[in-house]
Amino acid sequence: VSFSTPRFGRDRDDSIQDSVVPETSADKKSVHRSWWPGKGNRQWVQYDFPSDRSIGATEVYWFHDHPNGGCKVPDRWRLSYRKGDRWIPVESEDAFGTEVDRFNRVKFEAVEARSFRLEVWLREGASSGIHEWKLAAPQPRK
């Protein structure tokens, strides 16, 4: 896993894939990863795999400690995959949600790639962070 910015404080890069689900989005007992002290700009986090993976869904559990801290859910986000030297956003009819205290799931037509990037646009005057980020294989059609 790699991030657009260096770690801050006790944040851990691998915490977003440790399968520890927080009690709430503001949970500071559960280690998270933020883009602090960045505010109001575009950031990303990326998974790189040794070979192509078929992915058909993603889930994000946002870190949001506002008003007691400086992190809010992002203004918006998307998932992209690398094809050659280009990043291509996945298309979905699902909303790319920013709700607190739960996983925000987005399903899409399966794509195959080695690298997937979660791109986030931070709110003006606020940073953002992630408790957990999951990628899922496509589900068989019923």
PDB file of C-alpha atoms in Angstrom:
ATOM      1  CA  VAL A   1       0.000   0.000   0.000  1.00  0.00           C
ATOM      2  CA  SER A   2       1.286   3.482  -0.801  1.00  0.00           C
ATOM      3  CA  PHE A   3      -0.007   6.974  -0.068  1.00  0.00           C
ATOM      4  CA  SER A   4       0.371  10.359  -1.741  1.00  0.00           C
ATOM      5  CA  THR A   5       1.747  11.849   1.492  1.00  0.00           C
ATOM      6  CA  PRO A   6       4.052  10.698   4.309  1.00  0.00           C
ATOM      7  CA  ARG A   7       2.549   9.242   7.484  1.00  0.00           C
ATOM      8  CA  PHE A   8       1.729  11.559  10.366  1.00  0.00           C
ATOM      9  CA  GLY A   9       2.096  10.736  14.074  1.00  0.00           C
ATOM     10  CA  ARG A  10       0.848   7.288  15.012  1.00  0.00           C
ATOM     11  CA  ASP A  11      -0.920   6.705  11.665  1.00  0.00           C
ATOM     12  CA  ARG A  12       0.041   3.406  10.002  1.00  0.00           C
ATOM     13  CA  ASP A  13      -0.113   2.729   6.271  1.00  0.00           C
ATOM     14  CA  ASP A  14      -1.076  -0.925   6.778  1.00  0.00           C
ATOM     15  CA  SER A  15      -3.902  -0.048   9.201  1.00  0.00           C
ATOM     16  CA  ILE A  16      -6.310   0.350   6.267  1.00  0.00           C
ATOM     17  CA  GLN A  17      -6.018  -3.365   5.523  1.00  0.00           C
ATOM     18  CA  ASP A  18      -5.756  -4.868   9.016  1.00  0.00           C
ATOM     19  CA  SER A  19      -9.450  -5.946   9.151  1.00  0.00           C
ATOM     20  CA  VAL A  20      -9.987  -4.028  12.392  1.00  0.00           C
ATOM     21  CA  VAL A  21     -13.393  -2.384  12.113  1.00  0.00           C
ATOM     22  CA  PRO A  22     -13.683   0.682  14.363  1.00  0.00           C
ATOM     23  CA  GLU A  23     -16.581   1.324  16.742  1.00  0.00           C
ATOM     24  CA  THR A  24     -17.290   4.619  14.947  1.00  0.00           C
ATOM     25  CA  SER A  25     -15.663   6.805  12.306  1.00  0.00           C
ATOM     26  CA  ALA A  26     -14.224   8.967  15.128  1.00  0.00           C
ATOM     27  CA  ASP A  27     -12.644   5.949  16.884  1.00  0.00           C
ATOM     28  CA  LYS A  28      -9.050   6.851  17.760  1.00  0.00           C
ATOM     29  CA  LYS A  29      -8.396   3.582  19.641  1.00  0.00           C
ATOM     30  CA  SER A  30      -8.423   1.834  16.259  1.00  0.00           C
ATOM     31  CA  VAL A  31      -5.341   2.875  14.277  1.00  0.00           C
ATOM     32  CA  HIS A  32      -6.176   4.669  11.038  1.00  0.00           C
ATOM     33  CA  ARG A  33      -4.306   6.440   8.213  1.00  0.00           C
ATOM     34  CA  SER A  34      -4.939  10.083   7.391  1.00  0.00           C
ATOM     35  CA  TRP A  35      -3.582  12.666   4.970  1.00  0.00           C
ATOM     36  CA  TRP A  36      -3.051  15.087   7.879  1.00  0.00           C
ATOM     37  CA  PRO A  37      -1.952  17.871   7.823  1.00  0.00           C
ATOM     38  CA  GLY A  38      -3.115  18.211   4.190  1.00  0.00           C
ATOM     39  CA  LYS A  39      -6.373  20.122   3.790  1.00  0.00           C
ATOM     40  CA  GLY A  40      -8.661  20.936   0.886  1.00  0.00           C
ATOM     41  CA  ASN A  41      -6.604  19.202  -1.805  1.00  0.00           C
ATOM     42  CA  ARG A  42      -6.585  15.965  -3.803  1.00  0.00           C
ATOM     43  CA  GLN A  43      -4.906  12.880  -2.297  1.00  0.00           C
ATOM     44  CA  TRP A  44      -4.704   9.159  -3.004  1.00  0.00           C
ATOM     45  CA  VAL A  45      -3.892   5.720  -1.639  1.00  0.00           C
ATOM     46  CA  GLN A  46      -2.924   2.811  -3.865  1.00  0.00           C
ATOM     47  CA  TYR A  47      -2.767  -0.983  -3.788  1.00  0.00           C
ATOM     48  CA  ASP A  48      -0.200  -2.656  -6.086  1.00  0.00           C
ATOM     49  CA  PHE A  49      -0.405  -6.421  -6.604  1.00  0.00           C
ATOM     50  CA  PRO A  50       2.211  -8.754  -8.147  1.00  0.00           C
ATOM     51  CA  SER A  51      -0.244  -9.756 -10.902  1.00  0.00           C
ATOM     52  CA  ASP A  52      -3.645  -8.728 -12.267  1.00  0.00           C
ATOM     53  CA  ARG A  53      -6.666  -9.025  -9.979  1.00  0.00           C
ATOM     54  CA  SER A  54     -10.290  -9.049 -11.044  1.00  0.00           C
ATOM     55  CA  ILE A  55     -12.122  -6.498  -8.885  1.00  0.00           C
ATOM     56  CA  GLY A  56     -15.856  -5.754  -8.925  1.00  0.00           C
ATOM     57  CA  ALA A  57     -16.444  -3.767  -5.704  1.00  0.00           C
ATOM     58  CA  THR A  58     -14.738  -1.568  -3.159  1.00  0.00           C
ATOM     59  CA  GLU A  59     -15.571  -0.541   0.414  1.00  0.00           C
ATOM     60  CA  VAL A  60     -14.230   2.355   2.465  1.00  0.00           C
ATOM     61  CA  TYR A  61     -14.728   3.077   6.171  1.00  0.00           C
ATOM     62  CA  TRP A  62     -13.815   6.749   6.588  1.00  0.00           C
ATOM     63  CA  PHE A  63     -12.040   8.329   9.557  1.00  0.00           C
ATOM     64  CA  HIS A  64     -13.988  11.414  10.705  1.00  0.00           C
ATOM     65  CA  ASP A  65     -13.084  13.038  14.037  1.00  0.00           C
ATOM     66  CA  HIS A  66     -14.637  16.470  13.442  1.00  0.00           C
ATOM     67  CA  PRO A  67     -15.544  18.600  15.460  1.00  0.00           C
ATOM     68  CA  ASN A  68     -12.987  17.290  17.995  1.00  0.00           C
ATOM     69  CA  GLY A  69     -10.278  16.951  15.331  1.00  0.00           C
ATOM     70  CA  GLY A  70      -9.366  18.154  11.856  1.00  0.00           C
ATOM     71  CA  CYS A  71     -10.503  15.180   9.745  1.00  0.00           C
ATOM     72  CA  LYS A  72     -13.842  14.962   7.947  1.00  0.00           C
ATOM     73  CA  VAL A  73     -15.090  12.555   5.318  1.00  0.00           C
ATOM     74  CA  PRO A  74     -13.858  13.756   1.928  1.00  0.00           C
ATOM     75  CA  ASP A  75     -15.876  15.977  -0.377  1.00  0.00           C
ATOM     76  CA  ARG A  76     -15.819  13.185  -2.987  1.00  0.00           C
ATOM     77  CA  TRP A  77     -13.833  10.172  -4.097  1.00  0.00           C
ATOM     78  CA  ARG A  78     -13.435   7.613  -6.855  1.00  0.00           C
ATOM     79  CA  LEU A  79     -11.659   4.352  -7.585  1.00  0.00           C
ATOM     80  CA  SER A  80      -9.308   4.096 -10.567  1.00  0.00           C
ATOM     81  CA  TYR A  81      -7.226   1.294 -12.012  1.00  0.00           C
ATOM     82  CA  ARG A  82      -3.989   1.503 -13.974  1.00  0.00           C
ATOM     83  CA  LYS A  83      -3.964   0.487 -17.605  1.00  0.00           C
ATOM     84  CA  GLY A  84      -0.527   1.064 -19.111  1.00  0.00           C
ATOM     85  CA  ASP A  85       0.519   4.490 -17.847  1.00  0.00           C
ATOM     86  CA  ARG A  86      -3.063   5.818 -17.461  1.00  0.00           C
ATOM     87  CA  TRP A  87      -5.424   5.817 -14.484  1.00  0.00           C
ATOM     88  CA  ILE A  88      -8.979   4.977 -15.528  1.00  0.00           C
ATOM     89  CA  PRO A  89     -11.896   5.646 -13.132  1.00  0.00           C
ATOM     90  CA  VAL A  90     -14.328   2.768 -12.648  1.00  0.00           C
ATOM     91  CA  GLU A  91     -17.899   3.473 -13.680  1.00  0.00           C
ATOM     92  CA  SER A  92     -20.733   2.630 -11.342  1.00  0.00           C
ATOM     93  CA  GLU A  93     -24.380   3.422 -10.835  1.00  0.00           C
ATOM     94  CA  ASP A  94     -23.715   3.234  -7.074  1.00  0.00           C
ATOM     95  CA  ALA A  95     -22.967   6.427  -5.156  1.00  0.00           C
ATOM     96  CA  PHE A  96     -19.389   6.891  -3.970  1.00  0.00           C
ATOM     97  CA  GLY A  97     -20.588   7.418  -0.419  1.00  0.00           C
ATOM     98  CA  THR A  98     -19.090   9.422   2.394  1.00  0.00           C
ATOM     99  CA  GLU A  99     -21.319   8.285   5.246  1.00  0.00           C
ATOM    100  CA  VAL A 100     -19.811   7.933   8.708  1.00  0.00           C
ATOM    101  CA  ASP A 101     -19.865   4.919  11.034  1.00  0.00           C
ATOM    102  CA  ARG A 102     -20.152   2.317   8.265  1.00  0.00           C
ATOM    103  CA  PHE A 103     -18.564   0.919   5.136  1.00  0.00           C
ATOM    104  CA  ASN A 104     -19.392   2.799   1.941  1.00  0.00           C
ATOM    105  CA  ARG A 105     -19.672   0.105  -0.770  1.00  0.00           C
ATOM    106  CA  VAL A 106     -19.521   0.637  -4.526  1.00  0.00           C
ATOM    107  CA  LYS A 107     -20.128  -2.181  -7.037  1.00  0.00           C
ATOM    108  CA  PHE A 108     -19.052  -1.938 -10.678  1.00  0.00           C
ATOM    109  CA  GLU A 109     -18.432  -4.012 -13.795  1.00  0.00           C
ATOM    110  CA  ALA A 110     -15.323  -6.088 -13.018  1.00  0.00           C
ATOM    111  CA  VAL A 111     -11.955  -4.728 -14.118  1.00  0.00           C
ATOM    112  CA  GLU A 112      -8.592  -6.488 -14.199  1.00  0.00           C
ATOM    113  CA  ALA A 113      -5.459  -4.663 -13.134  1.00  0.00           C
ATOM    114  CA  ARG A 114      -2.402  -4.861 -10.876  1.00  0.00           C
ATOM    115  CA  SER A 115      -2.853  -1.378  -9.377  1.00  0.00           C
ATOM    116  CA  PHE A 116      -5.923   0.294  -7.892  1.00  0.00           C
ATOM    117  CA  ARG A 117      -6.043   3.852  -6.592  1.00  0.00           C
ATOM    118  CA  LEU A 118      -8.565   5.451  -4.273  1.00  0.00           C
ATOM    119  CA  GLU A 119      -8.546   9.159  -5.129  1.00  0.00           C
ATOM    120  CA  VAL A 120     -10.043  11.617  -2.641  1.00  0.00           C
ATOM    121  CA  TRP A 121     -10.810  15.310  -2.737  1.00  0.00           C
ATOM    122  CA  LEU A 122     -10.453  16.737   0.777  1.00  0.00           C
ATOM    123  CA  ARG A 123     -12.961  19.309   2.016  1.00  0.00           C
ATOM    124  CA  GLU A 124     -11.838  22.931   2.197  1.00  0.00           C
ATOM    125  CA  GLY A 125     -10.178  23.519   5.581  1.00  0.00           C
ATOM    126  CA  ALA A 126     -10.207  19.821   6.549  1.00  0.00           C
ATOM    127  CA  SER A 127      -8.130  16.709   6.149  1.00  0.00           C
ATOM    128  CA  SER A 128      -9.469  13.164   5.834  1.00  0.00           C
ATOM    129  CA  GLY A 129      -8.519   9.609   6.654  1.00  0.00           C
ATOM    130  CA  ILE A 130      -9.375   5.932   6.304  1.00  0.00           C
ATOM    131  CA  HIS A 131      -9.962   3.183   8.853  1.00  0.00           C
ATOM    132  CA  GLU A 132     -10.382   0.364   6.290  1.00  0.00           C
ATOM    133  CA  TRP A 133     -10.264   0.023   2.505  1.00  0.00           C
ATOM    134  CA  LYS A 134     -11.297  -3.235   0.820  1.00  0.00           C
ATOM    135  CA  LEU A 135     -11.301  -4.437  -2.776  1.00  0.00           C
ATOM    136  CA  ALA A 136     -13.558  -7.370  -3.658  1.00  0.00           C
ATOM    137  CA  ALA A 137     -13.711  -9.881  -6.484  1.00  0.00           C
ATOM    138  CA  PRO A 138     -16.786  -9.668  -8.700  1.00  0.00           C
ATOM    139  CA  GLN A 139     -19.835 -11.561  -7.476  1.00  0.00           C
ATOM    140  CA  PRO A 140     -21.354 -14.206  -9.737  1.00  0.00           C
ATOM    141  CA  ARG A 141     -24.553 -13.136 -11.465  1.00  0.00           C
ATOM    142  CA  LYS A 142     -27.730 -14.696 -10.094  1.00  0.00           C
TER     143      LYS A 142
END
